[in-house]
mmCIF file of C-alpha atoms in Angstrom:
data_model
loop_
_atom_site.group_PDB
_atom_site.id
_atom_site.type_symbol
_atom_site.label_atom_id
_atom_site.label_comp_id
_atom_site.label_asym_id
_atom_site.label_seq_id
_atom_site.Cartn_x
_atom_site.Cartn_y
_atom_site.Cartn_z
ATOM 1 C CA MET A 1 4.233 -6.568 18.638
ATOM 2 C CA ASP A 2 1.643 -4.220 18.416
ATOM 3 C CA ILE A 3 -0.277 -3.824 14.808
ATOM 4 C CA LYS A 4 -1.591 -0.488 15.552
ATOM 5 C CA ASP A 5 1.641 0.990 17.128
ATOM 6 C CA LEU A 6 3.859 -0.078 13.789
ATOM 7 C CA LEU A 7 0.960 0.663 11.720
ATOM 8 C CA LYS A 8 1.389 4.412 13.339
ATOM 9 C CA GLU A 9 5.719 5.031 12.972
ATOM 10 C CA ILE A 10 4.491 3.517 8.997
ATOM 11 C CA ILE A 11 1.787 6.522 8.178
ATOM 12 C CA THR A 12 4.766 8.981 9.601
ATOM 13 C CA ASP A 13 6.176 9.229 5.953
ATOM 14 C CA HIS A 14 4.620 11.354 4.409
ATOM 15 C CA THR A 15 4.379 8.686 0.438
ATOM 16 C CA PRO A 16 2.674 9.950 -2.338
ATOM 17 C CA SER A 17 4.021 8.290 -5.593
ATOM 18 C CA GLY A 18 7.439 9.599 -6.202
ATOM 19 C CA ARG A 19 8.220 11.634 -3.775
ATOM 20 C CA GLU A 20 8.969 8.453 -1.485
ATOM 21 C CA PRO A 21 12.897 7.993 -1.846
ATOM 22 C CA GLU A 22 13.293 11.648 0.359
ATOM 23 C CA ALA A 23 10.463 11.107 2.337
ATOM 24 C CA ALA A 24 10.629 6.667 3.858
ATOM 25 C CA PHE A 25 12.449 8.054 6.809
ATOM 26 C CA LYS A 26 10.671 5.690 9.155
ATOM 27 C CA VAL A 27 10.189 2.410 7.074
ATOM 28 C CA LYS A 28 13.975 2.687 6.052
ATOM 29 C CA GLU A 29 14.262 2.463 9.869
ATOM 30 C CA LEU A 30 11.478 0.032 10.829
ATOM 31 C CA PHE A 31 13.662 -2.614 7.517
ATOM 32 C CA GLY A 32 17.146 -2.054 9.688
ATOM 33 C CA LYS A 33 15.549 -3.205 12.636
ATOM 34 C CA PHE A 34 14.561 -6.503 11.122
ATOM 35 C CA PHE A 35 16.163 -6.846 8.657
ATOM 36 C CA ASP A 36 19.916 -8.168 8.246
ATOM 37 C CA GLU A 37 20.938 -5.857 5.604
ATOM 38 C CA VAL A 38 19.063 -2.657 3.929
ATOM 39 C CA LYS A 39 19.386 -1.649 0.708
ATOM 40 C CA VAL A 40 18.333 1.367 -1.762
ATOM 41 C CA ASP A 41 18.379 0.752 -5.530
ATOM 42 C CA LYS A 42 18.451 3.598 -7.982
ATOM 43 C CA LEU A 43 14.205 3.761 -7.894
ATOM 44 C CA GLY A 44 13.796 4.578 -4.863
ATOM 45 C CA ASN A 45 12.853 0.830 -3.469
ATOM 46 C CA ILE A 46 13.801 -0.501 0.435
ATOM 47 C CA ILE A 47 15.162 -3.492 0.253
ATOM 48 C CA GLY A 48 15.375 -5.718 3.002
ATOM 49 C CA LYS A 49 17.611 -9.281 2.908
ATOM 50 C CA LYS A 50 16.933 -12.053 5.848
ATOM 51 C CA THR A 51 19.488 -14.789 5.159
ATOM 52 C CA GLY A 52 18.254 -18.142 5.090
ATOM 53 C CA LYS A 53 20.391 -21.729 6.212
ATOM 54 C CA ASP A 54 21.817 -21.955 3.220
ATOM 55 C CA SER A 55 20.606 -19.605 0.782
ATOM 56 C CA LYS A 56 19.690 -21.636 -2.487
ATOM 57 C CA PHE A 57 16.517 -20.165 -3.145
ATOM 58 C CA LYS A 58 15.463 -16.079 -3.290
ATOM 59 C CA VAL A 59 11.717 -15.598 -1.720
ATOM 60 C CA MET A 60 10.612 -11.598 -2.373
ATOM 61 C CA ILE A 61 7.998 -10.143 -0.912
ATOM 62 C CA ALA A 62 7.092 -6.665 -1.673
ATOM 63 C CA ALA A 63 4.426 -4.020 -0.487
ATOM 64 C CA HIS A 64 3.805 -0.695 -1.769
ATOM 65 C CA MET A 65 4.688 1.995 -0.080
ATOM 66 C CA ASP A 66 3.887 5.157 -2.206
ATOM 67 C CA GLU A 67 0.323 6.629 -1.295
ATOM 68 C CA ILE A 68 -2.565 8.333 -3.143
ATOM 69 C CA GLY A 69 -1.732 12.376 -3.038
ATOM 70 C CA MET A 70 -1.859 15.709 -5.637
ATOM 71 C CA MET A 71 0.212 17.832 -6.835
ATOM 72 C CA VAL A 72 0.621 21.988 -7.487
ATOM 73 C CA THR A 73 -0.167 23.060 -11.126
ATOM 74 C CA LYS A 74 -0.965 27.579 -9.869
ATOM 75 C CA ILE A 75 -0.559 29.790 -7.589
ATOM 76 C CA GLU A 76 -3.069 32.217 -8.714
ATOM 77 C CA GLU A 77 -2.619 35.856 -7.814
ATOM 78 C CA LYS A 78 -5.021 36.024 -5.182
ATOM 79 C CA GLY A 79 -2.875 33.085 -3.123
ATOM 80 C CA PHE A 80 -5.317 29.950 -3.119
ATOM 81 C CA ILE A 81 -3.547 26.837 -4.706
ATOM 82 C CA ARG A 82 -5.002 24.974 -7.452
ATOM 83 C CA PHE A 83 -3.864 20.965 -8.277
ATOM 84 C CA THR A 84 -3.858 17.920 -9.245
ATOM 85 C CA PHE A 85 -4.478 14.185 -8.813
ATOM 86 C CA VAL A 86 -1.533 11.951 -8.092
ATOM 87 C CA GLY A 87 -2.817 8.048 -8.550
ATOM 88 C CA GLY A 88 -6.260 7.409 -8.086
ATOM 89 C CA ILE A 89 -8.279 9.994 -6.165
ATOM 90 C CA ASP A 90 -12.160 9.672 -6.220
ATOM 91 C CA GLN A 91 -12.655 13.813 -5.736
ATOM 92 C CA ARG A 92 -15.949 13.412 -3.679
ATOM 93 C CA ILE A 93 -13.975 12.684 -0.681
ATOM 94 C CA LEU A 94 -12.206 16.525 -1.278
ATOM 95 C CA LEU A 95 -14.229 18.798 -0.112
ATOM 96 C CA GLY A 96 -13.184 20.164 3.435
ATOM 97 C CA GLN A 97 -10.535 18.348 4.084
ATOM 98 C CA GLU A 98 -7.320 19.284 5.404
ATOM 99 C CA VAL A 99 -4.281 18.580 3.966
ATOM 100 C CA LEU A 100 -0.487 19.446 3.703
ATOM 101 C CA ILE A 101 1.742 20.817 0.738
ATOM 102 C CA HIS A 102 5.526 20.098 1.251
ATOM 103 C CA GLY A 103 7.252 23.353 -0.505
ATOM 104 C CA LYS A 104 10.343 24.627 1.373
ATOM 105 C CA GLU A 105 8.894 24.644 4.475
ATOM 106 C CA ILE A 106 5.378 22.578 5.145
ATOM 107 C CA VAL A 107 2.817 24.488 5.160
ATOM 108 C CA PRO A 108 -1.570 23.331 6.470
ATOM 109 C CA GLY A 109 -4.082 23.836 3.974
ATOM 110 C CA ILE A 110 -7.376 23.323 4.076
ATOM 111 C CA ILE A 111 -9.895 22.311 -0.080
ATOM 112 C CA GLY A 112 -12.744 24.474 -0.635
ATOM 113 C CA SER A 113 -15.119 25.815 -3.551
ATOM 114 C CA LYS A 114 -18.295 27.635 -3.618
ATOM 115 C CA PRO A 115 -20.616 27.387 -0.937
ATOM 116 C CA PRO A 116 -23.868 25.716 -1.772
ATOM 117 C CA HIS A 117 -25.963 29.075 -0.841
ATOM 118 C CA LEU A 118 -23.841 30.423 -3.816
ATOM 119 C CA GLN A 119 -23.838 28.217 -6.629
ATOM 120 C CA GLU A 120 -26.007 27.429 -9.816
ATOM 121 C CA PRO A 121 -29.398 25.897 -9.284
ATOM 122 C CA ASP A 122 -27.699 23.133 -11.941
ATOM 123 C CA GLU A 123 -24.648 23.294 -9.551
ATOM 124 C CA LYS A 124 -26.416 21.707 -6.339
ATOM 125 C CA SER A 125 -27.165 18.308 -7.954
ATOM 126 C CA LYS A 126 -23.829 17.701 -9.704
ATOM 127 C CA ALA A 127 -20.637 16.605 -7.863
ATOM 128 C CA LEU A 128 -17.656 18.928 -7.947
ATOM 129 C CA LYS A 129 -15.082 18.778 -10.417
ATOM 130 C CA LYS A 130 -11.414 18.872 -9.994
ATOM 131 C CA GLU A 131 -11.316 22.851 -11.769
ATOM 132 C CA ASP A 132 -13.768 23.883 -8.747
ATOM 133 C CA LEU A 133 -11.766 22.671 -5.994
ATOM 134 C CA PHE A 134 -9.089 25.046 -4.214
ATOM 135 C CA ILE A 135 -6.453 24.724 -1.551
ATOM 136 C CA ASP A 136 -6.910 27.758 0.778
ATOM 137 C CA THR A 137 -4.187 28.142 3.252
ATOM 138 C CA GLY A 138 -4.477 31.450 4.624
ATOM 139 C CA LEU A 139 -1.478 33.293 3.409
ATOM 140 C CA SER A 140 -1.118 35.906 0.366
ATOM 141 C CA TYR A 141 0.072 34.950 -3.360
ATOM 142 C CA GLU A 142 3.366 36.910 -1.738
ATOM 143 C CA LYS A 143 3.609 35.437 0.560
ATOM 144 C CA ILE A 144 2.845 31.386 -0.548
ATOM 145 C CA LYS A 145 4.831 31.650 -3.905
ATOM 146 C CA ASP A 146 8.280 32.008 -1.938
ATOM 147 C CA ILE A 147 7.232 28.398 0.158
ATOM 148 C CA VAL A 148 4.952 26.330 -2.636
ATOM 149 C CA SER A 149 6.085 26.155 -6.286
ATOM 150 C CA VAL A 150 3.983 24.467 -9.064
ATOM 151 C CA GLY A 151 5.174 20.882 -8.875
ATOM 152 C CA ASP A 152 5.072 20.652 -4.619
ATOM 153 C CA PHE A 153 3.484 17.185 -3.786
ATOM 154 C CA ILE A 154 0.586 17.539 -1.461
ATOM 155 C CA THR A 155 -0.656 14.465 1.549
ATOM 156 C CA PHE A 156 -3.678 14.659 3.351
ATOM 157 C CA LYS A 157 -3.057 15.372 6.987
ATOM 158 C CA ARG A 158 -5.194 12.795 8.859
ATOM 159 C CA ARG A 159 -4.597 11.639 11.938
ATOM 160 C CA PRO A 160 -5.118 7.410 12.400
ATOM 161 C CA VAL A 161 -8.493 6.173 14.478
ATOM 162 C CA GLU A 162 -8.240 3.371 16.992
ATOM 163 C CA LEU A 163 -12.001 1.874 16.220
ATOM 164 C CA LEU A 164 -13.886 -1.374 17.943
ATOM 165 C CA ASN A 165 -13.112 -4.545 17.138
ATOM 166 C CA ASN A 166 -9.333 -3.974 16.727
ATOM 167 C CA HIS A 167 -10.490 -2.253 13.892
ATOM 168 C CA PHE A 168 -8.144 0.299 13.230
ATOM 169 C CA ALA A 169 -8.738 3.698 10.190
ATOM 170 C CA SER A 170 -6.315 6.129 8.412
ATOM 171 C CA ASN A 171 -5.410 7.154 5.086
ATOM 172 C CA ALA A 172 -2.577 5.762 3.739
ATOM 173 C CA LEU A 173 -3.257 1.857 4.021
ATOM 174 C CA ASP A 174 -3.257 0.833 0.732
ATOM 175 C CA ASP A 175 -0.548 -0.136 0.848
ATOM 176 C CA LYS A 176 1.100 0.501 4.316
ATOM 177 C CA ALA A 177 -0.827 -1.929 6.349
ATOM 178 C CA GLY A 178 1.265 -4.660 3.168
ATOM 179 C CA ILE A 179 4.459 -3.373 5.180
ATOM 180 C CA ALA A 180 3.329 -4.040 8.108
ATOM 181 C CA ALA A 181 2.357 -7.453 7.500
ATOM 182 C CA ILE A 182 6.184 -8.428 5.541
ATOM 183 C CA LEU A 183 7.574 -7.062 8.738
ATOM 184 C CA CYS A 184 5.301 -9.429 10.787
ATOM 185 C CA CYS A 185 6.448 -12.148 7.945
ATOM 186 C CA ILE A 186 9.689 -11.659 9.986
ATOM 187 C CA GLU A 187 8.818 -11.589 13.091
ATOM 188 C CA GLU A 188 7.604 -14.827 13.099
ATOM 189 C CA LEU A 189 10.686 -15.743 11.242
ATOM 190 C CA LYS A 190 12.414 -16.109 14.316
ATOM 191 C CA LYS A 191 10.575 -18.474 15.666
ATOM 192 C CA LEU A 192 11.126 -21.044 12.618
ATOM 193 C CA ILE A 193 13.947 -22.754 10.841
ATOM 194 C CA PHE A 194 14.417 -21.633 6.855
ATOM 195 C CA SER A 195 16.573 -21.984 3.640
ATOM 196 C CA ALA A 196 15.442 -19.668 1.570
ATOM 197 C CA ASP A 197 16.815 -15.697 1.804
ATOM 198 C CA VAL A 198 13.936 -13.342 1.733
ATOM 199 C CA TYR A 199 14.057 -10.044 0.116
ATOM 200 C CA GLY A 200 11.278 -8.299 1.202
ATOM 201 C CA VAL A 201 10.492 -4.553 -0.744
ATOM 202 C CA ALA A 202 8.796 -1.596 -0.373
ATOM 203 C CA THR A 203 8.580 -0.906 -3.141
ATOM 204 C CA VAL A 204 7.866 2.970 -5.504
ATOM 205 C CA GLN A 205 5.282 4.542 -7.384
ATOM 206 C CA GLU A 206 2.713 1.774 -7.878
ATOM 207 C CA GLU A 207 -0.100 3.622 -7.788
ATOM 208 C CA VAL A 208 0.353 5.235 -11.301
ATOM 209 C CA GLY A 209 1.670 1.974 -12.466
ATOM 210 C CA LEU A 210 3.424 -1.019 -10.690
ATOM 211 C CA ARG A 211 6.905 0.008 -11.433
ATOM 212 C CA GLY A 212 8.301 -0.045 -8.744
ATOM 213 C CA ALA A 213 8.055 -4.252 -7.799
ATOM 214 C CA ILE A 214 9.498 -4.355 -12.434
ATOM 215 C CA THR A 215 12.803 -2.768 -10.844
ATOM 216 C CA SER A 216 13.069 -4.416 -7.483
ATOM 217 C CA THR A 217 12.029 -7.976 -8.870
ATOM 218 C CA TYR A 218 14.801 -7.312 -11.853
ATOM 219 C CA GLY A 219 17.570 -6.590 -9.703
ATOM 220 C CA ILE A 220 16.828 -9.550 -6.994
ATOM 221 C CA TYR A 221 15.432 -12.014 -9.021
ATOM 222 C CA PRO A 222 14.137 -14.732 -6.888
ATOM 223 C CA ASP A 223 12.225 -17.912 -7.090
ATOM 224 C CA ILE A 224 9.201 -16.917 -5.932
ATOM 225 C CA GLY A 225 7.464 -13.314 -5.004
ATOM 226 C CA ILE A 226 4.045 -13.045 -3.379
ATOM 227 C CA ALA A 227 2.736 -9.756 -3.381
ATOM 228 C CA VAL A 228 1.139 -7.872 0.047
ATOM 229 C CA ASP A 229 -1.800 -5.587 -0.962
ATOM 230 C CA VAL A 230 -5.220 -4.402 0.048
ATOM 231 C CA GLY A 231 -8.559 -6.244 -0.911
ATOM 232 C CA HIS A 232 -11.969 -4.410 -1.094
ATOM 233 C CA GLY A 233 -13.528 -5.210 2.355
ATOM 234 C CA ASN A 234 -17.308 -5.624 2.435
ATOM 235 C CA ILE A 235 -19.596 -3.115 3.001
ATOM 236 C CA PRO A 236 -23.563 -1.714 2.378
ATOM 237 C CA ASP A 237 -24.359 -2.048 -1.030
ATOM 238 C CA LEU A 238 -21.669 -3.953 -2.427
ATOM 239 C CA PRO A 239 -22.071 -7.491 -3.706
ATOM 240 C CA GLU A 240 -21.142 -9.952 -0.764
ATOM 241 C CA GLU A 241 -18.792 -12.278 -4.137
ATOM 242 C CA GLU A 242 -16.751 -8.700 -4.812
ATOM 243 C CA THR A 243 -15.986 -8.245 -1.418
ATOM 244 C CA PHE A 244 -14.071 -9.348 1.876
ATOM 245 C CA LYS A 245 -14.862 -9.621 5.405
ATOM 246 C CA LEU A 246 -12.680 -7.901 8.092
ATOM 247 C CA GLY A 247 -11.167 -9.794 10.733
ATOM 248 C CA LYS A 248 -11.640 -12.645 8.249
ATOM 249 C CA GLY A 249 -8.074 -13.645 8.270
ATOM 250 C CA PRO A 250 -5.420 -13.372 4.268
ATOM 251 C CA VAL A 251 -7.287 -13.145 1.136
ATOM 252 C CA ILE A 252 -5.538 -16.024 -1.274
ATOM 253 C CA ALA A 253 -5.417 -14.833 -4.872
ATOM 254 C CA LEU A 254 -5.659 -17.775 -7.243
ATOM 255 C CA GLY A 255 -5.716 -16.757 -11.716
ATOM 256 C CA PRO A 256 -3.602 -16.049 -14.176
ATOM 257 C CA ASN A 257 -1.658 -14.117 -12.173
ATOM 258 C CA ILE A 258 -0.932 -16.255 -9.935
ATOM 259 C CA HIS A 259 1.410 -19.348 -10.194
ATOM 260 C CA PRO A 260 -1.524 -22.515 -8.835
ATOM 261 C CA LYS A 261 1.193 -23.739 -6.823
ATOM 262 C CA ILE A 262 1.238 -21.229 -4.806
ATOM 263 C CA TYR A 263 -1.728 -20.562 -4.087
ATOM 264 C CA GLU A 264 -2.072 -24.199 -3.026
ATOM 265 C CA ARG A 265 0.267 -23.963 -0.659
ATOM 266 C CA LEU A 266 -0.554 -21.148 0.622
ATOM 267 C CA LYS A 267 -4.365 -22.687 0.855
ATOM 268 C CA ASN A 268 -2.563 -25.871 2.597
ATOM 269 C CA LEU A 269 -1.053 -23.728 4.735
ATOM 270 C CA ALA A 270 -4.009 -21.753 5.609
ATOM 271 C CA ASP A 271 -6.268 -25.293 6.387
ATOM 272 C CA GLU A 272 -2.895 -27.030 8.125
ATOM 273 C CA TYR A 273 -2.368 -24.179 10.865
ATOM 274 C CA LYS A 274 -6.297 -23.595 11.351
ATOM 275 C CA ILE A 275 -5.508 -19.880 9.737
ATOM 276 C CA PRO A 276 -8.864 -18.320 8.588
ATOM 277 C CA TYR A 277 -8.667 -17.181 4.959
ATOM 278 C CA GLN A 278 -10.425 -15.997 1.820
ATOM 279 C CA ILE A 279 -10.611 -16.759 -1.852
ATOM 280 C CA ASP A 280 -10.263 -13.976 -4.422
ATOM 281 C CA PRO A 281 -11.369 -15.361 -7.729
ATOM 282 C CA ASN A 282 -9.204 -13.211 -10.102
ATOM 283 C CA PRO A 283 -9.923 -13.511 -14.010
ATOM 284 C CA SER A 284 -7.039 -11.291 -15.215
ATOM 285 C CA TYR A 285 -4.808 -8.196 -14.130
ATOM 286 C CA THR A 286 -4.897 -8.208 -10.590
ATOM 287 C CA GLY A 287 -3.460 -4.317 -10.736
ATOM 288 C CA THR A 288 -0.784 -5.167 -7.642
ATOM 289 C CA ASP A 289 2.410 -5.926 -7.391
ATOM 290 C CA ALA A 290 2.009 -9.508 -8.364
ATOM 291 C CA TRP A 291 1.549 -8.742 -11.887
ATOM 292 C CA SER A 292 4.849 -6.699 -12.259
ATOM 293 C CA ILE A 293 6.464 -9.340 -10.136
ATOM 294 C CA GLN A 294 5.443 -12.086 -12.274
ATOM 295 C CA ILE A 295 6.374 -10.911 -16.450
ATOM 296 C CA THR A 296 9.514 -9.304 -15.273
ATOM 297 C CA ARG A 297 12.968 -10.827 -17.089
ATOM 298 C CA ALA A 298 12.172 -14.653 -18.032
ATOM 299 C CA GLY A 299 9.334 -14.755 -15.033
ATOM 300 C CA VAL A 300 8.995 -15.244 -11.677
ATOM 301 C CA PRO A 301 6.293 -17.617 -10.444
ATOM 302 C CA THR A 302 4.133 -15.176 -8.182
ATOM 303 C CA GLY A 303 1.423 -15.366 -5.158
ATOM 304 C CA LEU A 304 -0.775 -12.212 -4.091
ATOM 305 C CA ILE A 305 -2.647 -11.895 -0.406
ATOM 306 C CA SER A 306 -4.563 -9.169 0.536
ATOM 307 C CA ILE A 307 -5.901 -7.497 3.579
ATOM 308 C CA PRO A 308 -9.407 -6.581 3.210
ATOM 309 C CA LEU A 309 -9.476 -3.109 3.874
ATOM 310 C CA ARG A 310 -12.971 -0.552 3.326
ATOM 311 C CA TYR A 311 -13.285 2.463 2.023
ATOM 312 C CA MET A 312 -10.371 1.999 -0.126
ATOM 313 C CA HIS A 313 -8.010 5.507 -1.648
ATOM 314 C CA THR A 314 -9.902 7.716 0.825
ATOM 315 C CA THR A 315 -8.586 9.146 4.526
ATOM 316 C CA VAL A 316 -10.482 6.818 6.700
ATOM 317 C CA GLU A 317 -9.159 3.181 5.027
ATOM 318 C CA THR A 318 -10.400 0.214 8.032
ATOM 319 C CA LEU A 319 -9.206 -2.736 8.276
ATOM 320 C CA ASN A 320 -8.765 -5.319 11.472
ATOM 321 C CA THR A 321 -5.132 -5.180 12.528
ATOM 322 C CA GLU A 322 -6.116 -9.235 13.407
ATOM 323 C CA ASP A 323 -5.663 -10.168 9.585
ATOM 324 C CA ILE A 324 -2.217 -8.305 9.029
ATOM 325 C CA LYS A 325 -0.878 -10.751 12.066
ATOM 326 C CA LEU A 326 -2.699 -13.552 10.173
ATOM 327 C CA ILE A 327 -0.383 -12.524 6.594
ATOM 328 C CA GLY A 328 2.285 -12.119 8.891
ATOM 329 C CA ARG A 329 2.048 -16.040 10.172
ATOM 330 C CA LEU A 330 1.168 -17.236 6.933
ATOM 331 C CA LEU A 331 3.974 -15.659 4.622
ATOM 332 C CA ALA A 332 6.426 -17.346 7.012
ATOM 333 C CA LEU A 333 5.434 -20.478 7.540
ATOM 334 C CA PHE A 334 5.135 -20.589 3.509
ATOM 335 C CA ILE A 335 9.058 -19.340 3.505
ATOM 336 C CA ALA A 336 10.232 -22.305 6.290
ATOM 337 C CA SER A 337 7.730 -24.834 3.259
ATOM 338 C CA VAL A 338 9.717 -23.751 0.602
ATOM 339 C CA ASP A 339 12.428 -26.530 -0.219
ATOM 340 C CA THR A 340 14.904 -27.293 -3.643
ATOM 341 C CA GLU A 341 11.566 -30.339 -4.508
ATOM 342 C CA PHE A 342 9.018 -27.633 -3.974
ATOM 343 C CA VAL A 343 10.863 -24.554 -5.897
ATOM 344 C CA GLU A 344 12.198 -27.696 -8.912
ATOM 345 C CA GLY A 345 8.632 -28.735 -9.101
ATOM 346 C CA LEU A 346 7.364 -24.524 -9.778
ATOM 347 C CA LYS A 347 8.387 -25.645 -13.370
ATOM 348 C CA CYS A 348 5.591 -28.358 -13.992
ATOM 349 C CA TYR A 349 2.798 -26.837 -14.136
#
């Protein structure tokens, strides 16, 4: 499996939080190729099922398919468009970005603001506010109002960039890279014998409140749940203990959000099969789907594996594709190791 090609396919879906059900065509198509059964629940989560040898247990692996984006708030008389954020966007990256407005048809635009030559002296030393920015499509008010409406979604227009040494950059890798890892896991399972039924879930609305993981976990009610998300990659000026190295393997979380026996099994399997890994001691709320999985219904024993990612929530998020392969292998080995003794043991700390 070529991970870069897989990522390019998944990224073609423009899925800001709230728009996933009407836009996740490629993800649903890929799930149909990898899983035995595929369905979409009422909130829009795409759920694939791979049937195990005896279907005694249910293991759920989740990664969110929504991405950060924007939404139209006003169309001004001169045709410029004002907007707000969907999810956590760093407004410092916005000036000069190319965007796509998803109206009655897709309208390309660019984000502009007052040029520095015409700014007041005190403006030059301040970061631009959201209110200072607007989208220029080149159309007049009369033309644009027939195509674009208040509430229409806006996404970034970017092309993936293949960097050296297996590095890959694009928007929306948080967390479409996690979906790629799930598909790698299912591909790896073809080589293994496993007892559990495996549910792969592309969740919705993670960026605005971990919502899809709540409803999908409630419906599946797995014996074990594992979230696959991204963690901050190492860059200059960030403390080493707060970041993870690209190309050095999956990041395995531990802490109150994580069942200790799931953490221990993942770590032991990585040691046994010589899969490089990194440890993420997380003392509280992880801010990922793992949180929703853990506390749904009567509770679900939960794990979290992260992909090291640089420049999170920008249009040039960067990762190493080897980490995705390694996560897929580790997840498959974990699923193959799940038996009655392990599942029963999760009830005893």
